[in-house]
Amino acid sequence: MLKPVTATLWGMEYSIHECPKTHRDDVASIFPQEDMQGMLIVPTCQKSDVNLVGWGEQADVEKDRLLERFVQFASCVCEWLMDKGYWADYIDPCSGLPMIHKNGNNVYGEVQGLVTLLGYQTQNAGCCKIILHPKWGSSVYPASFFTKAPLHELENAIRHAETVLAP
């Protein structure tokens, strides 16, 4: 882990990781045109106001709110990095597919990513596994982005996004 779990100004948690060997094949299948050398993964977690395992209007509204916040943050970081000439992309949490480099059709598993990178526990919920955040339980919205930028440039991009998107 290059940067331990840290919170943005609005409480979104993130950490920065070199892509571990155990995760490389999965990430390479998502981004088939990219060399995995130097690939950084930034998993994020947002605390939800409702348990997101359930169905219904309240859960749908909350998922939309958290999706919008993640997309604003990730797209701001990725655009800043790409403007500087670095490769970057983020995953659509609804589909698991990349949002910028749409060369493949494999999905990224957010749950498995958090298990591999942070050792988070999971729970079965019907036909799927859900992540259990150590503080928030299942009231969590995970989403990730990726880059090949150097760590210091990624940290600069995150600071820039925090400034631009500060509440």
PDB file of N, CA and C in Angstrom, residues 10 33 58 78 83 111 137 145 150 153:
ATOM      1  N   TRP A  10     -14.857  15.669   2.039  1.00  0.00           N
ATOM      2  CA  TRP A  10     -16.275  15.330   2.224  1.00  0.00           C
ATOM      3  C   TRP A  10     -16.472  13.908   2.737  1.00  0.00           C
ATOM      4  N   GLN A  33      -5.243  -3.177 -23.390  1.00  0.00           N
ATOM      5  CA  GLN A  33      -4.227  -2.475 -24.172  1.00  0.00           C
ATOM      6  C   GLN A  33      -3.129  -1.881 -23.293  1.00  0.00           C
ATOM      7  N   GLN A  58     -35.569   4.629  -1.560  1.00  0.00           N
ATOM      8  CA  GLN A  58     -34.576   5.264  -0.692  1.00  0.00           C
ATOM      9  C   GLN A  58     -33.158   4.790  -1.045  1.00  0.00           C
ATOM     10  N   CYS A  78      -8.929  11.932 -13.064  1.00  0.00           N
ATOM     11  CA  CYS A  78      -8.468  11.344 -14.322  1.00  0.00           C
ATOM     12  C   CYS A  78      -8.206  12.404 -15.387  1.00  0.00           C
ATOM     13  N   ASP A  83      -4.523  15.279 -18.756  1.00  0.00           N
ATOM     14  CA  ASP A  83      -4.029  16.562 -19.266  1.00  0.00           C
ATOM     15  C   ASP A  83      -2.520  16.682 -19.101  1.00  0.00           C
ATOM     16  N   VAL A 111     -15.910  -5.611  -5.117  1.00  0.00           N
ATOM     17  CA  VAL A 111     -15.863  -6.380  -3.872  1.00  0.00           C
ATOM     18  C   VAL A 111     -14.534  -7.123  -3.771  1.00  0.00           C
ATOM     19  N   GLY A 137     -20.047  -1.221   7.956  1.00  0.00           N
ATOM     20  CA  GLY A 137     -20.759  -2.442   7.586  1.00  0.00           C
ATOM     21  C   GLY A 137     -21.151  -2.425   6.122  1.00  0.00           C
ATOM     22  N   PHE A 145     -10.663   3.766  -9.227  1.00  0.00           N
ATOM     23  CA  PHE A 145     -10.039   4.284 -10.436  1.00  0.00           C
ATOM     24  C   PHE A 145      -8.592   3.846 -10.488  1.00  0.00           C
ATOM     25  N   PRO A 150       2.887   8.756 -11.771  1.00  0.00           N
ATOM     26  CA  PRO A 150       3.686   8.606 -10.555  1.00  0.00           C
ATOM     27  C   PRO A 150       2.846   8.987  -9.328  1.00  0.00           C
ATOM     28  N   GLU A 153       2.190  12.685  -8.621  1.00  0.00           N
ATOM     29  CA  GLU A 153       1.239  13.320  -9.537  1.00  0.00           C
ATOM     30  C   GLU A 153      -0.197  12.908  -9.201  1.00  0.00           C
TER      31      GLU A 153
END
